[in-house]
Each structure stands twice: as C-alpha cells, then as structure tokens.
CSV table of C-alpha atoms in Angstrom, one decimal:
chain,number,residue,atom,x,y,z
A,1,UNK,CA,75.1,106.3,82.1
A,2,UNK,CA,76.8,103.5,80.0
A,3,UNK,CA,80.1,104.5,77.9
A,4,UNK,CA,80.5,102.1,74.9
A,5,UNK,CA,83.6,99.3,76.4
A,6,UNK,CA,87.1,100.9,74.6
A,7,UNK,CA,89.5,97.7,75.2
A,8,UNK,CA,92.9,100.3,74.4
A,9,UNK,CA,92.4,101.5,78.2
A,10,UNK,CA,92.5,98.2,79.7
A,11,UNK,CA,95.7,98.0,77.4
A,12,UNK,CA,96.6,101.1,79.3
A,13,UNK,CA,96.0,99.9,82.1
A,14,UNK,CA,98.0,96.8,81.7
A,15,UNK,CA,101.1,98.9,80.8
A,16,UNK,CA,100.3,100.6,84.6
A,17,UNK,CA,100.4,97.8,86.5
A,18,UNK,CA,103.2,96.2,84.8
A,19,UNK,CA,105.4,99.1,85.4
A,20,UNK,CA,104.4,99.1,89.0
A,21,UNK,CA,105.0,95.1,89.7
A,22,UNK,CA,108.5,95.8,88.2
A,23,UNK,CA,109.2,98.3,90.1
A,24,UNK,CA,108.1,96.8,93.6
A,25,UNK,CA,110.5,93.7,92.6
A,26,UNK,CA,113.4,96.0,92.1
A,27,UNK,CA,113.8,95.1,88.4
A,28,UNK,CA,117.0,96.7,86.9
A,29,UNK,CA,115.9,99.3,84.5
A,30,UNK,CA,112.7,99.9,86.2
A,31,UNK,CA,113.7,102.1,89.2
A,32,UNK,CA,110.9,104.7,88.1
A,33,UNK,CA,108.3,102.3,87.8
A,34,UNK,CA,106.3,104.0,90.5
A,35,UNK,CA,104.9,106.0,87.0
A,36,UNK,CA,102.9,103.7,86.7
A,37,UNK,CA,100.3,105.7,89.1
A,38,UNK,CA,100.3,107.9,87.2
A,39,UNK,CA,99.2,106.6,84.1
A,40,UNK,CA,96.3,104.9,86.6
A,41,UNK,CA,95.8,108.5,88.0
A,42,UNK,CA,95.0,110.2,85.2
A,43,UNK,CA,93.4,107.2,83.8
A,44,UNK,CA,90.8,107.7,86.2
A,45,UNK,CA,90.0,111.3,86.1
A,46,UNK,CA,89.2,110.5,82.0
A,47,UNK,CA,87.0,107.6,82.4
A,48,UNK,CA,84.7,108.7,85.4
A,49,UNK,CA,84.8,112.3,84.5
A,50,UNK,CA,84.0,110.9,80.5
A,51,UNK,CA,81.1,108.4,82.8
A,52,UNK,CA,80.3,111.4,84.8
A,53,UNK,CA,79.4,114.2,82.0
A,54,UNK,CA,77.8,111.6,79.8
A,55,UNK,CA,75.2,111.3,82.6
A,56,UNK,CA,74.7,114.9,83.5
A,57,UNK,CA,74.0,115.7,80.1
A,58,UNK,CA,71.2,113.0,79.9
A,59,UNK,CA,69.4,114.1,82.7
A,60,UNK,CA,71.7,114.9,85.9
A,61,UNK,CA,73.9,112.4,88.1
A,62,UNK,CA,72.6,110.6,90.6
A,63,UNK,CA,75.3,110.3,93.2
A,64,UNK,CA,73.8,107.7,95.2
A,65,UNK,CA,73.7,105.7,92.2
A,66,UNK,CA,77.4,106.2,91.4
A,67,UNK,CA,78.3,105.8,95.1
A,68,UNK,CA,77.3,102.6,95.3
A,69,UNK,CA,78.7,101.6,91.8
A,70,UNK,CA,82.3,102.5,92.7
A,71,UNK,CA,81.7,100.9,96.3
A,72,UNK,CA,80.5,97.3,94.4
A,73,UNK,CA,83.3,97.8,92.3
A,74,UNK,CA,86.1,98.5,95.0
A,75,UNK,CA,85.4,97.1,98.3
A,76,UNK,CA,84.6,93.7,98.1
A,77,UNK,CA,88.4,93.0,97.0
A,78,UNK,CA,89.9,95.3,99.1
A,79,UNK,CA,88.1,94.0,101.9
A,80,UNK,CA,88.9,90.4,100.9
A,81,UNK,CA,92.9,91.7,100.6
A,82,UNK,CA,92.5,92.9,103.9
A,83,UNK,CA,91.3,90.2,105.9
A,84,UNK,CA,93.9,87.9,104.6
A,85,UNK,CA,96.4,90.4,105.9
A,86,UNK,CA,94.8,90.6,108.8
A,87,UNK,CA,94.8,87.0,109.6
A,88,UNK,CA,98.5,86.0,108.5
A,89,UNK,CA,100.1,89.7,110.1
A,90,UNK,CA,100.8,87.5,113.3
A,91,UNK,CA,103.2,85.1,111.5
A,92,UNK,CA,104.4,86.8,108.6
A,93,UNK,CA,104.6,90.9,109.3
A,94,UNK,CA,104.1,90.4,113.4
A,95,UNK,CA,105.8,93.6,114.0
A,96,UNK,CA,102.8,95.4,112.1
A,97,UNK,CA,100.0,96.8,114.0
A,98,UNK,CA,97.9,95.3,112.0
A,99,UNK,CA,94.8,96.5,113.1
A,100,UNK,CA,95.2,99.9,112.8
A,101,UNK,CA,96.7,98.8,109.1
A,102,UNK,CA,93.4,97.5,108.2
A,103,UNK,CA,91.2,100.5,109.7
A,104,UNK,CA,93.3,103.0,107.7
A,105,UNK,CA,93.4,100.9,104.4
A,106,UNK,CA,89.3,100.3,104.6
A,107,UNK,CA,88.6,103.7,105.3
A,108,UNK,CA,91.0,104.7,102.4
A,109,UNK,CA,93.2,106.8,104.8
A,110,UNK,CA,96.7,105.5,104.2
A,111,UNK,CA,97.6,107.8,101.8
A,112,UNK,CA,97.6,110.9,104.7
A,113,UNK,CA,98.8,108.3,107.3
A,114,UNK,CA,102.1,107.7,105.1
A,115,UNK,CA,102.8,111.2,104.5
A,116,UNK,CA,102.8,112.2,108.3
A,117,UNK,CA,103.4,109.4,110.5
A,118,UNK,CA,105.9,106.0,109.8
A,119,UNK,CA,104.1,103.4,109.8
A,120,UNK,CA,103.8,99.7,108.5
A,121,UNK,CA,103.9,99.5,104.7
A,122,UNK,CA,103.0,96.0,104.4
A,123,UNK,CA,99.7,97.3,103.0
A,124,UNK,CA,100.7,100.6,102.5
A,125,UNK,CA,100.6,100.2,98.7
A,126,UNK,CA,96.3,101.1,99.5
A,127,UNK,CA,98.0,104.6,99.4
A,128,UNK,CA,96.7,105.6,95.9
A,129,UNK,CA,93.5,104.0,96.4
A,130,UNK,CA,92.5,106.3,99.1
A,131,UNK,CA,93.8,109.2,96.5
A,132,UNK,CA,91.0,108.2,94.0
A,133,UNK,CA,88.7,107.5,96.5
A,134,UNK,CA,88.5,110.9,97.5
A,135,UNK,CA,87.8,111.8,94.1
A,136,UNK,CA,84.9,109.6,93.7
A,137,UNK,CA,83.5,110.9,97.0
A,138,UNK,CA,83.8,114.7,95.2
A,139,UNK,CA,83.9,114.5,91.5
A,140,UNK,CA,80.0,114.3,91.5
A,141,UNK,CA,79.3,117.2,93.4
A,142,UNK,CA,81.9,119.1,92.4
A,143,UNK,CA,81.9,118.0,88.3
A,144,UNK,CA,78.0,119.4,87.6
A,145,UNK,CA,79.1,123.2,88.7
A,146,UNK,CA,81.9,123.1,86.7
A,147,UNK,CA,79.7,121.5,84.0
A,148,UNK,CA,77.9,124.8,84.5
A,149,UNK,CA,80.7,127.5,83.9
A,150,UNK,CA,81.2,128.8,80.4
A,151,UNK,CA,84.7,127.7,80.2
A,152,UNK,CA,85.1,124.6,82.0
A,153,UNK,CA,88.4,123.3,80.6
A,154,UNK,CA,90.1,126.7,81.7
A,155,UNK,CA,88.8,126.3,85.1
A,156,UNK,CA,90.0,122.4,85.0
A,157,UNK,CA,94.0,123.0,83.6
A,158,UNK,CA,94.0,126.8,86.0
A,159,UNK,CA,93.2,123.9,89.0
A,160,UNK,CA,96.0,121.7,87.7
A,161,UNK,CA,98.3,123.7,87.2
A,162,UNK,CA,97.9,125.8,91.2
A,163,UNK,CA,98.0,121.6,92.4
A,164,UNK,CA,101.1,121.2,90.5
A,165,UNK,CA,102.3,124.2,91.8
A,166,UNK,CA,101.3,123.1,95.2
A,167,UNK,CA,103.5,119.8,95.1
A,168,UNK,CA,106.2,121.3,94.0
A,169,UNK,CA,106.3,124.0,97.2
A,170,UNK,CA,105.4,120.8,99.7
A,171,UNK,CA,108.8,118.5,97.7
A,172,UNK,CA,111.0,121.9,98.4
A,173,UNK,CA,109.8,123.0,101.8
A,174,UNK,CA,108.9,119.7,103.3
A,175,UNK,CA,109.0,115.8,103.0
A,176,UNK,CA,108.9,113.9,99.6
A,177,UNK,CA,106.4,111.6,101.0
A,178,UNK,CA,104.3,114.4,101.9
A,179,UNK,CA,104.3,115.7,98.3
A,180,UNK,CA,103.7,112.1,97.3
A,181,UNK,CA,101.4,110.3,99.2
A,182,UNK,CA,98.6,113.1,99.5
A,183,UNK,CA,95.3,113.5,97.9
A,184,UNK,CA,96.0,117.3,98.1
A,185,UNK,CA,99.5,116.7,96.4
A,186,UNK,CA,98.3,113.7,93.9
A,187,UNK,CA,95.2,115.0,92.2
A,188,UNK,CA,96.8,116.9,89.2
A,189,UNK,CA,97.2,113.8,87.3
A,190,UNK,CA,93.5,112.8,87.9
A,191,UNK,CA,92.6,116.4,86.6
A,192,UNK,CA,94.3,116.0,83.8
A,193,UNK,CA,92.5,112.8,83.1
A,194,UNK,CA,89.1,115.2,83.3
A,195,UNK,CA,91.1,117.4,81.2
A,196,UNK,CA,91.5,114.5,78.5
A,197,UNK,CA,87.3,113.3,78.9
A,198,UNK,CA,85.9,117.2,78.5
A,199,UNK,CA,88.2,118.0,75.5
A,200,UNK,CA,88.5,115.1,73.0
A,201,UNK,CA,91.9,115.7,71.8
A,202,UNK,CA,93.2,114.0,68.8
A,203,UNK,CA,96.9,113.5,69.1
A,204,UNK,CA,99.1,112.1,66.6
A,205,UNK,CA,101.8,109.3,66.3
A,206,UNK,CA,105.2,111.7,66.7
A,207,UNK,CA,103.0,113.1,70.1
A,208,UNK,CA,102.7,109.3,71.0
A,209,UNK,CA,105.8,108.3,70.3
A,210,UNK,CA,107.8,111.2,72.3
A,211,UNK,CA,105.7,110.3,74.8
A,212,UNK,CA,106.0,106.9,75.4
A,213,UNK,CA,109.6,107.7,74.7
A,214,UNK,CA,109.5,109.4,78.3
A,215,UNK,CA,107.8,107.2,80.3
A,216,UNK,CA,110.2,104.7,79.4
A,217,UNK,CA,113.2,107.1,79.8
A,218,UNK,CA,111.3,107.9,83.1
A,219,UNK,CA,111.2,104.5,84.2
A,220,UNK,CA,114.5,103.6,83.9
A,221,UNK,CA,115.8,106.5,86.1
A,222,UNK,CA,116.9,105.9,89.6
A,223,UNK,CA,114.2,107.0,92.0
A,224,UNK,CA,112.0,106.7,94.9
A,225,UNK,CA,112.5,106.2,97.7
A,226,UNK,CA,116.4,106.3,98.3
A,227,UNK,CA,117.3,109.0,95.6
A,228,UNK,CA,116.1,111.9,93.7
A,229,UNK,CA,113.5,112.5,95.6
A,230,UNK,CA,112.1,116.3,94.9
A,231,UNK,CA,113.0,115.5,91.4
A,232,UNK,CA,110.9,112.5,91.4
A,233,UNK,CA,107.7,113.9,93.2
A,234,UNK,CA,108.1,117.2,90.7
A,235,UNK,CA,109.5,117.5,87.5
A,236,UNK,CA,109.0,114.0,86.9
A,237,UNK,CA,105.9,113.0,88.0
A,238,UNK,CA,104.4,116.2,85.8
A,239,UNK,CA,106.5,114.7,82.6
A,240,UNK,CA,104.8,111.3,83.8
A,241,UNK,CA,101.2,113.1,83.9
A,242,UNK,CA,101.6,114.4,80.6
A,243,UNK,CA,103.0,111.8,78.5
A,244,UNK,CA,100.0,109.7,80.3
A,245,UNK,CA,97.7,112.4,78.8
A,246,UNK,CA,98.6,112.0,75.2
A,247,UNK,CA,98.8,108.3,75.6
A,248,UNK,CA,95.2,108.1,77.0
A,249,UNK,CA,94.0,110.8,74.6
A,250,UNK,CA,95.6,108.1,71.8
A,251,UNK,CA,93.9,105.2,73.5
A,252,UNK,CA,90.8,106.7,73.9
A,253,UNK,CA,90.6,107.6,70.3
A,254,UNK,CA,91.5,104.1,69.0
A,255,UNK,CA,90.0,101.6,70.9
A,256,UNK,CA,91.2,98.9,68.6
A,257,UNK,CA,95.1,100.1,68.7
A,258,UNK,CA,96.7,96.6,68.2
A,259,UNK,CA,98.8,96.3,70.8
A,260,UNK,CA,96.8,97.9,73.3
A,261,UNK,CA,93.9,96.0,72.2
A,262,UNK,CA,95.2,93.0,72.3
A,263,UNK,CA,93.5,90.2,74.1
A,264,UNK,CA,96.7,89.5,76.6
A,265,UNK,CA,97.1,93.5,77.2
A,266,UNK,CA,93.1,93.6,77.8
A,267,UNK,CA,92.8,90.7,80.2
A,268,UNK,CA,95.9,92.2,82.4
A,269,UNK,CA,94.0,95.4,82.4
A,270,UNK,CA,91.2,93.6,83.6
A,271,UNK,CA,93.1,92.0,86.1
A,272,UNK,CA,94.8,95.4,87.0
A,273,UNK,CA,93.2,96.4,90.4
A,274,UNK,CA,93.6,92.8,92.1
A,275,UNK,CA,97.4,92.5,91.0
A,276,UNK,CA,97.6,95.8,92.3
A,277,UNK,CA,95.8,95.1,95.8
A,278,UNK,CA,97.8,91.3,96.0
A,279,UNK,CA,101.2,91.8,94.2
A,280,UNK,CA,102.8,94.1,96.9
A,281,UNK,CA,102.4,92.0,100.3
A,282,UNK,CA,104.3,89.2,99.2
A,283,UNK,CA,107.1,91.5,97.2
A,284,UNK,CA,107.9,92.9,100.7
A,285,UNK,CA,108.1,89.2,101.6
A,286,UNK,CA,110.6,88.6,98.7
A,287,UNK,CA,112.1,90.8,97.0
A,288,UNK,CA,115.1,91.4,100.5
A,289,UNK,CA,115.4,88.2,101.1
A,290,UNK,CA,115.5,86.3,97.6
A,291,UNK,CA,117.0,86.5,93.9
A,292,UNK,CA,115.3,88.4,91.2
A,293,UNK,CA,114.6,85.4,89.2
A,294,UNK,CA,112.6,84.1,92.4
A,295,UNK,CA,111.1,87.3,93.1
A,296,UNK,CA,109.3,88.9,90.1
A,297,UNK,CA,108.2,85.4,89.0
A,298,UNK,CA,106.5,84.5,92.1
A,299,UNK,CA,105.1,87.5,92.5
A,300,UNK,CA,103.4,87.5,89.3
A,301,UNK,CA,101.9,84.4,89.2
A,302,UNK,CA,100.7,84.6,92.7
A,303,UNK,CA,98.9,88.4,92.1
A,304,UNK,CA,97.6,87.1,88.6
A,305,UNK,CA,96.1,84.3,90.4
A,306,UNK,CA,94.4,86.1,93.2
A,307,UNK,CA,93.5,88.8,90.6
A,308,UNK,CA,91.6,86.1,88.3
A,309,UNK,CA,90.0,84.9,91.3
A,310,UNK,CA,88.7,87.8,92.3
A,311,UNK,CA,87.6,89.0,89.0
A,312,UNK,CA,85.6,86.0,88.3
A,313,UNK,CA,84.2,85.0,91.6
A,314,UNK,CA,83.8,88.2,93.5
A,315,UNK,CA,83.5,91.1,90.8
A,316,UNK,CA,81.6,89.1,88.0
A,317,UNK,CA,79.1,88.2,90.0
A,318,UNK,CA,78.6,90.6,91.9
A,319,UNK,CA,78.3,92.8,88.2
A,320,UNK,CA,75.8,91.0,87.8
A,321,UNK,CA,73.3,91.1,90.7
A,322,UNK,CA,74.1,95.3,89.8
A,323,UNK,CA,73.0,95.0,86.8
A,324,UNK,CA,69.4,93.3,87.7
A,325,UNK,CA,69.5,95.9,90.4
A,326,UNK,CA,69.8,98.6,88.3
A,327,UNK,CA,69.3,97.3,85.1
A,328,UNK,CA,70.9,100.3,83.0
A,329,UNK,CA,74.3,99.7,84.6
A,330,UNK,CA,77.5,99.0,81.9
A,331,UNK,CA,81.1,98.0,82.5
A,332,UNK,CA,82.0,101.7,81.9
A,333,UNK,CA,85.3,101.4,84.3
C-alpha cells in the first residue's frame, strides 16, 4: 500500500545523518551526535508502521510482499558496501577478520556481536541496521494483532515504556554497549515511531522548538564512548526519542515545512542510507591520523559520492524493475 511521498521526513532524515557524520569525525560540539539514531529509529517505526496499517486496513498485509520490498531496498547497497570491504580489509584494516565482519554485517547480526564480544568495528557502524531489520522481519506479524486489540496505542507506549525500563536495568547492572547495541535494548525509539503513525498527533511550534532545543543541547554533550556512558544509553537517549517524536509528528504533519522540505535537505535524506553505509569506513581511516579540516571534508564528499551512486544506479533502477513487478509499489520509505 502506497503512502502519498511527504518530502519533511527526508528533511528529517537529513538532519539524522548529519548529526551522525559529525559525530564519527569528532567534530567539537557534536560529541552526542550518536542521536542521530535515534531520530532514524523512531523514524522508522512511523513510516513502516504508517506503510504497514495503511495496508491492513485495505485488505490485510502481505508479508512476502513487504519482505521483499525492504530486501530490494536494503541489500543490494549493503552488499555492495560489503564487498568493497571485503576486498581492500587486506591492505587497509588487515588486522580485521574480515570475513566473519562481512557474515555478521549481511546477516544483520552486528548489533548482538558488539554488545557481547570485541570485535572489529571497521564495519561495525551495520549495528543499527541489524536493529531495524529485526523489526521488519516482526512488525508484520506482530502489527495486525495489535491492529486487533481495542486499545492499541496503550498496548504500544505500556511496551515502550517496560523496553525503556529494560535499558535502563541492562546500562546499571551491566555493559553500556550491551544497553546500546541491542535490538532488545534499542527498539523503544522504533515503538515510539509506531506510536507517532497510529495516533496522528498535532504538535505545535513551542513543542518543536523545546524539542529541537534538546537535541541540539544533547548533541553537544560529551558522550559515548569514553564518558557518560549510563547517562548516555538512558536518560539521554529517552530525551533523544522523544524530542525525535514531536519532530516527526511536526514533519509528518507538514510535509512542505521549508526548511525541511527543502530540495538540499530532501536530496541528503535521499542520500541518507548510503552516507550512512560509506561514511564510517574511511572516518576510522581519518579521523586518528589527520586534522579536522581534512577529515570531515573528505569524508563527506567521498560518502555523498558513493551515496549518489548508489541511489541512482543500484536503487533507481532497481525501483523500477519493482514497480513492473508489482505494479502497485510507491516510494513509501
């Protein structure tokens, strides 16, 4: 089921990425860039649960349908990102296993693998991808019972608060990168983006503007990984969640907001996913090694480039063989 194209999200997402690439490249004033996820997080809980309950309600979901949606979408980059790794690991990471790098980024395992063993991070940053993954796999069998309940939303924010609840006992009583890395630990931000797609709210511009006032306020503070790190995967990352909330709930209600809208914002969000999957291999090459003003230029005209490349000669056309294939199929994500 199509959703009609809402260019403030890819604004949103813009915003997302940016904050991560900053971080990554050790920006000053962007120590708690790692936010960024969690804008994306609950970014995708609203747009496939929004995708998803559009579809029930005209007829049911077809979950092989949307299986193989996500997996056009996803994998062909990913797997692209991947092999490039996998060729230059010898000469530029050759400490890496890279092999066993690659299986557990394909099979969208890292995010587990970094919480409980230490491992390469060259392609670590495939972490949050396995997070939403997960969610892709369950959302459609899980979303149509809840669908079915009288009170959905009060099952949805009773489940997001007991995972919330749940990161916060794993930050205390074990690792911060247990309470960071996991699906288990990480999914309150993507139910909160369900939250957003089953209940429509209207916020206004004071709720905006306090909460854009924390993510930046968040971004700036020292973080991950070297300090502050319970306060980081709690209290912070549920501030992060929330601001994301309202901003998404604003975005989703003004699809022409002008900054968000905007075509440079729009065309960044579009590019999102493959700066995402390129940027953070060649920061770990970087960002020890040379200045700032090398760094984070560098690495954002080398990601931008891959990005562009791979949105217009691996996802575009492959978009389109989907579409004849299944002829009903719109951008929706």
């Amino acid at each position: 089921m199509s959703l009609p194209y809402n260019p403030a999200l890819d604004g949103v997402r813009a915003l997302s990425i940016l904050a991560v690439v900053l971080f990554h490249c050790d920006v000053p004033g962007a120590h708690g860039g790692f936010i960024g996820l969690d804008i994306f997080f609950v970014l995708s809980g609203y747009l496939i649960t929004s995708m998803l309950t559009a579809e029930y309600r005209h007829g049911g979901i077809e979950i092989g349908r949307f299986y193989a949606h996500r997996a056009l979408r996803l994998y062909p980059t990913l797997l692209l990102m991947v092999a490039v790794y996998v060729g230059l690991a010898p000469i530029l990471w050759p400490a890496d296993d890279r092999w066993l790098s690659a299986v557990l980024a394909a099979l969208y395992v890292y995010d587990y693998a970094l919480a409980f063993w230490e491992l390469a991070n060259t392609i670590g940053h495939t972490w949050s991808l396995g997070v939403e993954e997960k969610f892709y796999l369950l959302w459609p069998l899980v979303l149509p019972l809840l669908l079915r309940t009288r009170h959905p939303v009060r099952w949805l924010v009773s489940v997001f608060l007991a995972i919330t609840a749940w990161r916060y006992f794993v930050a205390m009583n074990w690792t911060w990168a247990q309470a960071y890395f996991r699906f288990d630990t990480r999914m309150s931000g993507i139910l909160l983006g369900a939250i957003a797609a089953l209940t429509h709210l209207k916020v206004s511009k004071r709720a905006l503007a306090v909460a854009c006032m924390v993510l930046l306020v968040l971004m700036a503070l020292p973080s991950l990984p070297t300090s502050h790190q319970t306060e980081a995967v709690t209290l912070r990352i549920t501030l992060a969640e929330l601001s994301a909330f309202v901003l998404i709930c604003f975005a989703a209600e003004h699809g022409r907001a002008k900054f968000l809208a905007s075509r440079p914002m729009v065309y960044i969000g579009r590019l999102s996913y493959g700066i995402y999957l390129w940027h953070f291999p060649l920061v770990l090459l970087l960002r020890d090694t040379q200045p700032l003003w090398i760094t984070l230029p560098v690495t954002l005209v080398f990601s931008l480039a891959m990005a562009a490349i791979c949105l217009h000669l691996v996802d575009t056309p492959l978009k389109r063989w989907r579409q004849k294939a299944w002829p009903e199929a719109r951008r929706t994500a």
